[in-house]
PDB file of C-alpha atoms and ligand atoms in Angstrom:
ATOM      1  CA  MET A  17     -10.017-133.315 -47.589  1.00  0.00           C
ATOM      2  CA  ARG A  18     -13.071-131.171 -47.703  1.00  0.00           C
ATOM      3  CA  TYR A  19     -16.269-131.114 -49.673  1.00  0.00           C
ATOM      4  CA  GLU A  20     -15.033-128.298 -51.912  1.00  0.00           C
ATOM      5  CA  THR A  21     -11.830-130.169 -52.704  1.00  0.00           C
ATOM      6  CA  HIS A  22     -13.795-133.186 -53.880  1.00  0.00           C
ATOM      7  CA  TRP A  23     -16.183-131.036 -55.874  1.00  0.00           C
ATOM      8  CA  GLU A  24     -13.300-129.347 -57.683  1.00  0.00           C
ATOM      9  CA  PHE A  25     -11.702-132.718 -58.336  1.00  0.00           C
ATOM     10  CA  LEU A  26     -14.871-134.201 -59.839  1.00  0.00           C
ATOM     11  CA  LYS A  27     -15.509-131.125 -61.969  1.00  0.00           C
ATOM     12  CA  ASN A  28     -12.001-131.172 -63.371  1.00  0.00           C
ATOM     13  CA  SER A  29     -12.150-134.899 -64.072  1.00  0.00           C
ATOM     14  CA  ALA A  30     -15.353-134.335 -66.033  1.00  0.00           C
ATOM     15  CA  LEU A  31     -13.851-131.404 -67.941  1.00  0.00           C
ATOM     16  CA  LEU A  32     -10.802-133.446 -68.881  1.00  0.00           C
ATOM     17  CA  GLY A  33     -12.923-136.451 -69.837  1.00  0.00           C
ATOM     18  CA  LYS A  34     -11.205-138.502 -67.156  1.00  0.00           C
ATOM     19  CA  LEU A  35     -14.129-139.665 -65.090  1.00  0.00           C
ATOM     20  CA  SER A  36     -14.054-143.029 -63.354  1.00  0.00           C
ATOM     21  CA  HIS A  37     -17.032-145.314 -63.798  1.00  0.00           C
ATOM     22  CA  ALA A  38     -17.637-145.475 -60.081  1.00  0.00           C
ATOM     23  CA  TYR A  39     -16.952-143.289 -57.063  1.00  0.00           C
ATOM     24  CA  LEU A  40     -17.278-144.132 -53.411  1.00  0.00           C
ATOM     25  CA  PHE A  41     -18.074-141.167 -51.162  1.00  0.00           C
ATOM     26  CA  SER A  42     -17.231-142.354 -47.678  1.00  0.00           C
ATOM     27  CA  GLY A  43     -17.274-140.839 -44.221  1.00  0.00           C
ATOM     28  CA  ASN A  44     -19.923-139.700 -41.781  1.00  0.00           C
ATOM     29  CA  ASP A  45     -21.224-136.679 -43.694  1.00  0.00           C
ATOM     30  CA  GLU A  46     -24.303-138.246 -45.250  1.00  0.00           C
ATOM     31  CA  GLU A  47     -25.891-134.923 -46.071  1.00  0.00           C
ATOM     32  CA  GLY A  48     -22.684-133.714 -47.730  1.00  0.00           C
ATOM     33  CA  GLN A  49     -22.433-136.931 -49.738  1.00  0.00           C
ATOM     34  CA  GLN A  50     -25.989-136.498 -51.005  1.00  0.00           C
ATOM     35  CA  ARG A  51     -25.333-132.883 -51.877  1.00  0.00           C
ATOM     36  CA  LEU A  52     -22.184-133.753 -53.806  1.00  0.00           C
ATOM     37  CA  ALA A  53     -23.930-136.599 -55.656  1.00  0.00           C
ATOM     38  CA  LEU A  54     -26.799-134.319 -56.642  1.00  0.00           C
ATOM     39  CA  GLN A  55     -24.618-131.397 -57.659  1.00  0.00           C
ATOM     40  CA  PHE A  56     -22.393-133.606 -59.768  1.00  0.00           C
ATOM     41  CA  SER A  57     -25.314-135.424 -61.428  1.00  0.00           C
ATOM     42  CA  GLN A  58     -26.801-132.051 -62.276  1.00  0.00           C
ATOM     43  CA  LEU A  59     -23.549-130.750 -63.703  1.00  0.00           C
ATOM     44  CA  LEU A  60     -23.052-133.754 -65.983  1.00  0.00           C
ATOM     45  CA  ASN A  61     -26.489-133.445 -67.531  1.00  0.00           C
ATOM     46  CA  CYS A  62     -27.241-129.732 -67.213  1.00  0.00           C
ATOM     47  CA  GLU A  63     -28.899-128.389 -70.346  1.00  0.00           C
ATOM     48  CA  SER A  64     -27.201-125.007 -70.012  1.00  0.00           C
ATOM     49  CA  GLY A  65     -23.897-126.667 -70.881  1.00  0.00           C
ATOM     50  CA  ALA A  66     -22.276-125.015 -67.883  1.00  0.00           C
ATOM     51  CA  GLU A  67     -18.901-126.471 -66.945  1.00  0.00           C
ATOM     52  CA  LYS A  68     -18.367-124.969 -63.525  1.00  0.00           C
ATOM     53  CA  LYS A  69     -21.718-125.104 -61.831  1.00  0.00           C
ATOM     54  CA  PRO A  70     -25.082-126.607 -62.783  1.00  0.00           C
ATOM     55  CA  CYS A  71     -27.696-123.961 -63.571  1.00  0.00           C
ATOM     56  CA  GLY A  72     -30.161-125.540 -61.159  1.00  0.00           C
ATOM     57  CA  ALA A  73     -33.083-124.258 -63.213  1.00  0.00           C
ATOM     58  CA  CYS A  74     -33.292-126.342 -66.400  1.00  0.00           C
ATOM     59  CA  SER A  75     -35.600-129.349 -66.575  1.00  0.00           C
ATOM     60  CA  SER A  76     -32.659-131.736 -66.215  1.00  0.00           C
ATOM     61  CA  CYS A  77     -31.348-130.027 -63.054  1.00  0.00           C
ATOM     62  CA  LYS A  78     -34.876-129.937 -61.692  1.00  0.00           C
ATOM     63  CA  GLY A  79     -35.453-133.617 -62.474  1.00  0.00           C
ATOM     64  CA  MET A  80     -32.226-134.543 -60.701  1.00  0.00           C
ATOM     65  CA  ARG A  81     -33.223-132.556 -57.641  1.00  0.00           C
ATOM     66  CA  GLU A  82     -36.691-134.082 -57.516  1.00  0.00           C
ATOM     67  CA  ARG A  83     -35.302-137.527 -58.331  1.00  0.00           C
ATOM     68  CA  THR A  84     -37.585-137.858 -61.321  1.00  0.00           C
ATOM     69  CA  HIS A  85     -34.902-137.626 -64.014  1.00  0.00           C
ATOM     70  CA  PRO A  86     -35.322-140.582 -66.418  1.00  0.00           C
ATOM     71  CA  ASP A  87     -31.548-141.105 -66.632  1.00  0.00           C
ATOM     72  CA  ALA A  88     -30.841-141.155 -62.915  1.00  0.00           C
ATOM     73  CA  VAL A  89     -31.743-143.738 -60.300  1.00  0.00           C
ATOM     74  CA  TRP A  90     -31.394-143.247 -56.550  1.00  0.00           C
ATOM     75  CA  VAL A  91     -31.321-146.323 -54.345  1.00  0.00           C
ATOM     76  CA  SER A  92     -32.348-145.260 -50.887  1.00  0.00           C
ATOM     77  CA  GLU A  93     -33.108-147.942 -48.312  1.00  0.00           C
ATOM     78  CA  ALA A  94     -33.309-147.578 -44.563  1.00  0.00           C
ATOM     79  CA  ARG A  95     -32.426-151.098 -43.394  1.00  0.00           C
ATOM     80  CA  GLU A  96     -31.140-153.322 -46.168  1.00  0.00           C
ATOM     81  CA  ILE A  97     -30.454-153.030 -49.878  1.00  0.00           C
ATOM     82  CA  PRO A  98     -31.637-156.253 -51.560  1.00  0.00           C
ATOM     83  CA  ILE A  99     -30.338-157.768 -54.779  1.00  0.00           C
ATOM     84  CA  SER A 100     -33.483-156.649 -56.614  1.00  0.00           C
ATOM     85  CA  ALA A 101     -32.358-153.033 -56.223  1.00  0.00           C
ATOM     86  CA  ILE A 102     -29.080-153.827 -57.980  1.00  0.00           C
ATOM     87  CA  ARG A 103     -30.876-155.763 -60.714  1.00  0.00           C
ATOM     88  CA  ASN A 104     -32.949-152.660 -61.344  1.00  0.00           C
ATOM     89  CA  LEU A 105     -29.733-150.699 -61.753  1.00  0.00           C
ATOM     90  CA  ARG A 106     -28.432-153.184 -64.285  1.00  0.00           C
ATOM     91  CA  GLN A 107     -31.663-152.780 -66.200  1.00  0.00           C
ATOM     92  CA  HIS A 108     -31.367-149.001 -65.944  1.00  0.00           C
ATOM     93  CA  PHE A 109     -27.827-149.020 -67.308  1.00  0.00           C
ATOM     94  CA  SER A 110     -28.675-151.362 -70.169  1.00  0.00           C
ATOM     95  CA  LEU A 111     -31.260-148.995 -71.643  1.00  0.00           C
ATOM     96  CA  SER A 112     -29.942-146.232 -73.812  1.00  0.00           C
ATOM     97  CA  SER A 113     -30.115-142.844 -72.214  1.00  0.00           C
ATOM     98  CA  TRP A 114     -33.374-141.026 -72.505  1.00  0.00           C
ATOM     99  CA  GLN A 115     -32.441-137.422 -72.854  1.00  0.00           C
ATOM    100  CA  SER A 116     -28.946-136.805 -71.598  1.00  0.00           C
ATOM    101  CA  SER A 117     -25.334-137.732 -71.975  1.00  0.00           C
ATOM    102  CA  PHE A 118     -24.890-139.607 -68.701  1.00  0.00           C
ATOM    103  CA  LYS A 119     -26.800-142.408 -67.078  1.00  0.00           C
ATOM    104  CA  ILE A 120     -26.333-142.152 -63.358  1.00  0.00           C
ATOM    105  CA  ALA A 121     -27.054-144.352 -60.374  1.00  0.00           C
ATOM    106  CA  VAL A 122     -26.636-143.268 -56.783  1.00  0.00           C
ATOM    107  CA  ILE A 123     -26.673-145.826 -53.975  1.00  0.00           C
ATOM    108  CA  GLU A 124     -27.217-144.166 -50.621  1.00  0.00           C
ATOM    109  CA  ARG A 125     -26.007-145.937 -47.471  1.00  0.00           C
ATOM    110  CA  ALA A 126     -24.277-148.487 -49.708  1.00  0.00           C
ATOM    111  CA  HIS A 127     -23.030-150.407 -46.640  1.00  0.00           C
ATOM    112  CA  LEU A 128     -26.619-151.670 -46.284  1.00  0.00           C
ATOM    113  CA  MET A 129     -26.239-153.859 -49.376  1.00  0.00           C
ATOM    114  CA  ASN A 130     -26.514-157.498 -48.386  1.00  0.00           C
ATOM    115  CA  MET A 131     -23.957-159.972 -49.739  1.00  0.00           C
ATOM    116  CA  GLU A 132     -26.071-160.984 -52.733  1.00  0.00           C
ATOM    117  CA  ALA A 133     -26.534-157.342 -53.633  1.00  0.00           C
ATOM    118  CA  GLN A 134     -22.811-156.682 -53.285  1.00  0.00           C
ATOM    119  CA  SER A 135     -21.952-159.606 -55.563  1.00  0.00           C
ATOM    120  CA  ALA A 136     -24.405-158.329 -58.155  1.00  0.00           C
ATOM    121  CA  LEU A 137     -22.929-154.859 -57.908  1.00  0.00           C
ATOM    122  CA  LEU A 138     -19.449-156.275 -58.354  1.00  0.00           C
ATOM    123  CA  LYS A 139     -20.529-157.873 -61.640  1.00  0.00           C
ATOM    124  CA  LEU A 140     -21.888-154.529 -62.744  1.00  0.00           C
ATOM    125  CA  LEU A 141     -18.580-152.859 -61.910  1.00  0.00           C
ATOM    126  CA  GLU A 142     -16.700-155.482 -63.886  1.00  0.00           C
ATOM    127  CA  GLU A 143     -18.432-154.532 -67.103  1.00  0.00           C
ATOM    128  CA  PRO A 144     -18.125-150.756 -67.264  1.00  0.00           C
ATOM    129  CA  ARG A 145     -20.043-148.989 -69.981  1.00  0.00           C
ATOM    130  CA  LYS A 146     -19.507-145.681 -71.623  1.00  0.00           C
ATOM    131  CA  ASN A 147     -21.198-142.615 -70.149  1.00  0.00           C
ATOM    132  CA  VAL A 148     -22.423-144.481 -67.141  1.00  0.00           C
ATOM    133  CA  LEU A 149     -21.668-143.260 -63.646  1.00  0.00           C
ATOM    134  CA  LEU A 150     -22.160-145.033 -60.352  1.00  0.00           C
ATOM    135  CA  LEU A 151     -21.952-143.130 -57.077  1.00  0.00           C
ATOM    136  CA  LEU A 152     -21.787-145.087 -53.826  1.00  0.00           C
ATOM    137  CA  LEU A 153     -22.509-143.130 -50.656  1.00  0.00           C
ATOM    138  CA  CYS A 154     -21.328-144.918 -47.574  1.00  0.00           C
ATOM    139  CA  GLU A 155     -20.560-144.291 -43.929  1.00  0.00           C
ATOM    140  CA  TYR A 156     -18.959-147.682 -43.285  1.00  0.00           C
ATOM    141  CA  PRO A 157     -16.859-148.618 -46.320  1.00  0.00           C
ATOM    142  CA  ALA A 158     -15.271-151.432 -44.303  1.00  0.00           C
ATOM    143  CA  LEU A 159     -18.546-153.313 -44.795  1.00  0.00           C
ATOM    144  CA  LEU A 160     -18.153-153.343 -48.560  1.00  0.00           C
ATOM    145  CA  LEU A 161     -16.341-156.138 -50.386  1.00  0.00           C
ATOM    146  CA  ASP A 162     -12.699-155.254 -50.973  1.00  0.00           C
ATOM    147  CA  THR A 163     -13.250-156.043 -54.627  1.00  0.00           C
ATOM    148  CA  ILE A 164     -15.950-153.373 -54.794  1.00  0.00           C
ATOM    149  CA  ARG A 165     -13.753-150.804 -53.104  1.00  0.00           C
ATOM    150  CA  SER A 166     -10.843-151.528 -55.398  1.00  0.00           C
ATOM    151  CA  ARG A 167     -13.030-150.891 -58.446  1.00  0.00           C
ATOM    152  CA  THR A 168     -14.226-147.517 -57.247  1.00  0.00           C
ATOM    153  CA  GLN A 169     -12.428-144.296 -56.651  1.00  0.00           C
ATOM    154  CA  GLU A 170     -12.850-143.539 -52.980  1.00  0.00           C
ATOM    155  CA  MET A 171     -13.367-139.977 -51.781  1.00  0.00           C
ATOM    156  CA  ARG A 172     -13.455-139.711 -48.049  1.00  0.00           C
ATOM    157  CA  TRP A 173     -14.387-136.877 -45.758  1.00  0.00           C
ATOM    158  CA  TYR A 174     -15.838-136.336 -42.330  1.00  0.00           C
ATOM    159  CA  ALA A 175     -18.026-133.686 -40.787  1.00  0.00           C
ATOM    160  CA  PHE A 176     -17.060-132.659 -37.288  1.00  0.00           C
ATOM    161  CA  SER A 177     -20.004-131.304 -35.398  1.00  0.00           C
ATOM    162  CA  GLU A 178     -19.347-132.252 -31.798  1.00  0.00           C
ATOM    163  CA  THR A 179     -19.051-129.597 -29.142  1.00  0.00           C
ATOM    164  CA  ALA A 180     -15.673-129.015 -27.557  1.00  0.00           C
ATOM    165  CA  GLN A 181     -17.041-130.256 -24.256  1.00  0.00           C
ATOM    166  CA  GLU A 182     -18.254-133.583 -25.629  1.00  0.00           C
ATOM    167  CA  SER A 183     -14.944-134.075 -27.313  1.00  0.00           C
ATOM    168  CA  LEU A 184     -13.046-133.361 -24.102  1.00  0.00           C
ATOM    169  CA  LYS A 185     -15.157-135.849 -22.180  1.00  0.00           C
ATOM    170  CA  GLY A 186     -14.596-138.571 -24.770  1.00  0.00           C
ATOM    171  CA  THR A 187     -10.874-137.899 -24.922  1.00  0.00           C
ATOM    172  CA  GLY A 188     -10.507-138.219 -21.151  1.00  0.00           C
ATOM    173  CA  GLU A 189     -12.543-141.393 -21.083  1.00  0.00           C
ATOM    174  CA  LEU A 190     -10.575-143.052 -23.848  1.00  0.00           C
ATOM    175  CA  ARG A 191      -7.271-142.096 -22.274  1.00  0.00           C
ATOM    176  CA  ARG A 192      -8.321-143.453 -18.896  1.00  0.00           C
ATOM    177  CA  LEU A 193      -9.534-146.737 -20.395  1.00  0.00           C
ATOM    178  CA  GLY A 194      -6.453-147.040 -22.554  1.00  0.00           C
ATOM    179  CA  SER A 195      -4.207-146.936 -19.517  1.00  0.00           C
ATOM    180  CA  SER A 196      -6.250-149.300 -17.339  1.00  0.00           C
ATOM    181  CA  LEU A 197      -6.030-153.074 -17.035  1.00  0.00           C
ATOM    182  CA  LEU A 198      -7.882-155.221 -19.526  1.00  0.00           C
ATOM    183  CA  GLN A 199     -10.204-156.542 -16.826  1.00  0.00           C
ATOM    184  CA  GLU A 200     -11.137-152.997 -15.814  1.00  0.00           C
ATOM    185  CA  ARG A 201     -11.950-152.162 -19.419  1.00  0.00           C
ATOM    186  CA  PHE A 202     -14.235-155.174 -19.706  1.00  0.00           C
ATOM    187  CA  ASP A 203     -15.933-154.229 -16.432  1.00  0.00           C
ATOM    188  CA  TYR A 204     -16.564-150.797 -17.882  1.00  0.00           C
ATOM    189  CA  ALA A 205     -18.138-152.278 -21.020  1.00  0.00           C
ATOM    190  CA  LYS A 206     -20.341-154.533 -18.935  1.00  0.00           C
ATOM    191  CA  LYS A 207     -21.628-151.635 -16.859  1.00  0.00           C
ATOM    192  CA  ALA A 208     -21.882-149.005 -19.556  1.00  0.00           C
ATOM    193  CA  ALA A 209     -23.377-150.992 -22.411  1.00  0.00           C
ATOM    194  CA  GLU A 210     -26.523-152.728 -21.276  1.00  0.00           C
ATOM    195  CA  THR A 211     -28.367-152.110 -24.505  1.00  0.00           C
ATOM    196  CA  SER A 212     -27.361-151.756 -28.141  1.00  0.00           C
ATOM    197  CA  GLU A 213     -28.350-148.086 -27.980  1.00  0.00           C
ATOM    198  CA  ASP A 214     -25.894-147.533 -25.112  1.00  0.00           C
ATOM    199  CA  ALA A 215     -23.123-149.240 -27.020  1.00  0.00           C
ATOM    200  CA  ALA A 216     -23.902-147.295 -30.193  1.00  0.00           C
ATOM    201  CA  GLN A 217     -23.845-144.009 -28.311  1.00  0.00           C
ATOM    202  CA  ILE A 218     -20.549-144.801 -26.635  1.00  0.00           C
ATOM    203  CA  LEU A 219     -18.980-145.901 -29.903  1.00  0.00           C
ATOM    204  CA  GLU A 220     -20.212-142.786 -31.675  1.00  0.00           C
ATOM    205  CA  GLY A 221     -18.649-140.637 -28.958  1.00  0.00           C
ATOM    206  CA  TRP A 222     -15.350-142.478 -29.194  1.00  0.00           C
ATOM    207  CA  LEU A 223     -15.415-142.271 -32.970  1.00  0.00           C
ATOM    208  CA  ARG A 224     -15.773-138.506 -32.867  1.00  0.00           C
ATOM    209  CA  VAL A 225     -12.680-138.312 -30.712  1.00  0.00           C
ATOM    210  CA  LYS A 226     -10.677-140.857 -32.672  1.00  0.00           C
ATOM    211  CA  ARG A 227     -11.490-139.360 -36.048  1.00  0.00           C
ATOM    212  CA  ASP A 228     -10.096-136.109 -34.761  1.00  0.00           C
ATOM    213  CA  VAL A 229      -6.975-137.903 -33.591  1.00  0.00           C
ATOM    214  CA  LEU A 230      -6.734-139.631 -36.964  1.00  0.00           C
ATOM    215  CA  LEU A 231      -7.026-136.346 -38.813  1.00  0.00           C
ATOM    216  CA  LYS A 232      -4.171-134.897 -36.777  1.00  0.00           C
ATOM    217  CA  ALA A 233      -2.152-138.071 -37.299  1.00  0.00           C
ATOM    218  CA  VAL A 234      -2.630-137.766 -41.052  1.00  0.00           C
ATOM    219  CA  GLN A 235      -1.644-134.098 -40.992  1.00  0.00           C
ATOM    220  CA  SER A 236       1.538-134.835 -39.084  1.00  0.00           C
ATOM    221  CA  ALA A 237       2.133-138.196 -40.822  1.00  0.00           C
ATOM    222  CA  LYS A 238       2.571-139.909 -37.453  1.00  0.00           C
ATOM    223  CA  ASP A 239       0.806-143.021 -36.126  1.00  0.00           C
ATOM    224  CA  VAL A 240      -1.541-143.016 -39.108  1.00  0.00           C
ATOM    225  CA  ALA A 241      -1.876-146.787 -39.530  1.00  0.00           C
ATOM    226  CA  ARG A 242      -2.609-147.442 -35.864  1.00  0.00           C
ATOM    227  CA  ASN A 243      -5.248-144.710 -35.627  1.00  0.00           C
ATOM    228  CA  MET A 244      -6.779-145.674 -38.950  1.00  0.00           C
ATOM    229  CA  HIS A 245      -7.113-149.237 -37.736  1.00  0.00           C
ATOM    230  CA  MET A 246      -8.734-148.048 -34.509  1.00  0.00           C
ATOM    231  CA  VAL A 247     -11.272-145.913 -36.356  1.00  0.00           C
ATOM    232  CA  GLN A 248     -12.101-148.798 -38.679  1.00  0.00           C
ATOM    233  CA  THR A 249     -12.622-151.171 -35.772  1.00  0.00           C
ATOM    234  CA  MET A 250     -14.920-148.649 -34.094  1.00  0.00           C
ATOM    235  CA  GLN A 251     -16.883-148.129 -37.314  1.00  0.00           C
ATOM    236  CA  GLU A 252     -17.279-151.845 -37.825  1.00  0.00           C
ATOM    237  CA  MET A 253     -18.418-152.428 -34.267  1.00  0.00           C
ATOM    238  CA  LEU A 254     -20.833-149.515 -34.463  1.00  0.00           C
ATOM    239  CA  GLN A 255     -22.376-151.031 -37.554  1.00  0.00           C
ATOM    240  CA  VAL A 256     -22.510-154.419 -35.844  1.00  0.00           C
ATOM    241  CA  VAL A 257     -24.379-153.111 -32.783  1.00  0.00           C
ATOM    242  CA  LYS A 258     -26.742-151.157 -34.994  1.00  0.00           C
ATOM    243  CA  THR A 259     -27.637-154.000 -37.326  1.00  0.00           C
ATOM    244  CA  THR A 260     -27.222-157.284 -35.452  1.00  0.00           C
ATOM    245  CA  ASN A 261     -28.208-158.823 -32.143  1.00  0.00           C
ATOM    246  CA  VAL A 262     -24.655-159.061 -30.873  1.00  0.00           C
ATOM    247  CA  THR A 263     -24.257-158.659 -27.105  1.00  0.00           C
ATOM    248  CA  PRO A 264     -23.504-154.920 -26.863  1.00  0.00           C
ATOM    249  CA  ARG A 265     -20.659-155.280 -24.386  1.00  0.00           C
ATOM    250  CA  LEU A 266     -18.851-157.710 -26.704  1.00  0.00           C
ATOM    251  CA  ALA A 267     -18.776-155.070 -29.407  1.00  0.00           C
ATOM    252  CA  LEU A 268     -17.175-152.633 -26.974  1.00  0.00           C
ATOM    253  CA  ASP A 269     -14.730-155.287 -25.758  1.00  0.00           C
ATOM    254  CA  GLN A 270     -13.529-155.699 -29.307  1.00  0.00           C
ATOM    255  CA  VAL A 271     -12.519-152.043 -29.358  1.00  0.00           C
ATOM    256  CA  LEU A 272     -11.254-151.946 -25.789  1.00  0.00           C
ATOM    257  CA  VAL A 273      -8.669-154.705 -26.258  1.00  0.00           C
ATOM    258  CA  GLU A 274      -7.063-152.627 -28.985  1.00  0.00           C
ATOM    259  CA  LEU A 275      -6.889-149.317 -27.130  1.00  0.00           C
TER     260      LEU A 275
HETATM  261 ZN1   ZN B 329     -29.269-127.099 -65.520  1.00  0.00          ZN
END
């Protein structure tokens, strides 16, 4: 699935009046997710009444772009999204809309919501209102409560930006590790991942390779579940090394036993 496919899908859903209350944009293309969220927010409230593309020039489109639109809230945190941010959303949704037909909330890096915040969001999702739209942007959807995911419509896509050379290196490394003894894999993790940054870099490299493999698996409908599981494990471990004090090599071990 590509960006354009999702854009067409959202546009058509809006045209047909069949919008969900909440969408989850997942995958590693953060910039693409933001672009899609902005473009769609603009379209829904564009004053030109355009149905195919927002005009980009009216005060509503401008307000969306500058994040000053009174009917749109963007939650954008770098480390953790606290419950207060979700309470603000609830407040935002409970007010009647200021100037437009849709009240919108965008949560960037939604996987950064702590558990309290996720529970609060779940409550919000359980009481959908009319003309309210919630967009969750998220690289690691596995970190969201299942109950949140099941109440959103997930749209997933990945950006592939690695060079062919990097990819080749990662592929060879994964293949070699996959065919070596468990003890040798653990030795590798011990040597290679002294710091969390090391482990994160290694996992990111592996993920690039595995996502590619997953994409091909999906296209050929072969080995999808196994590769999907592998990618999810890698994503989870990457998030763990980035956000906790776990011993870096243990995070790699977790992946290596499953290779
Ligand atoms: Zn406009």
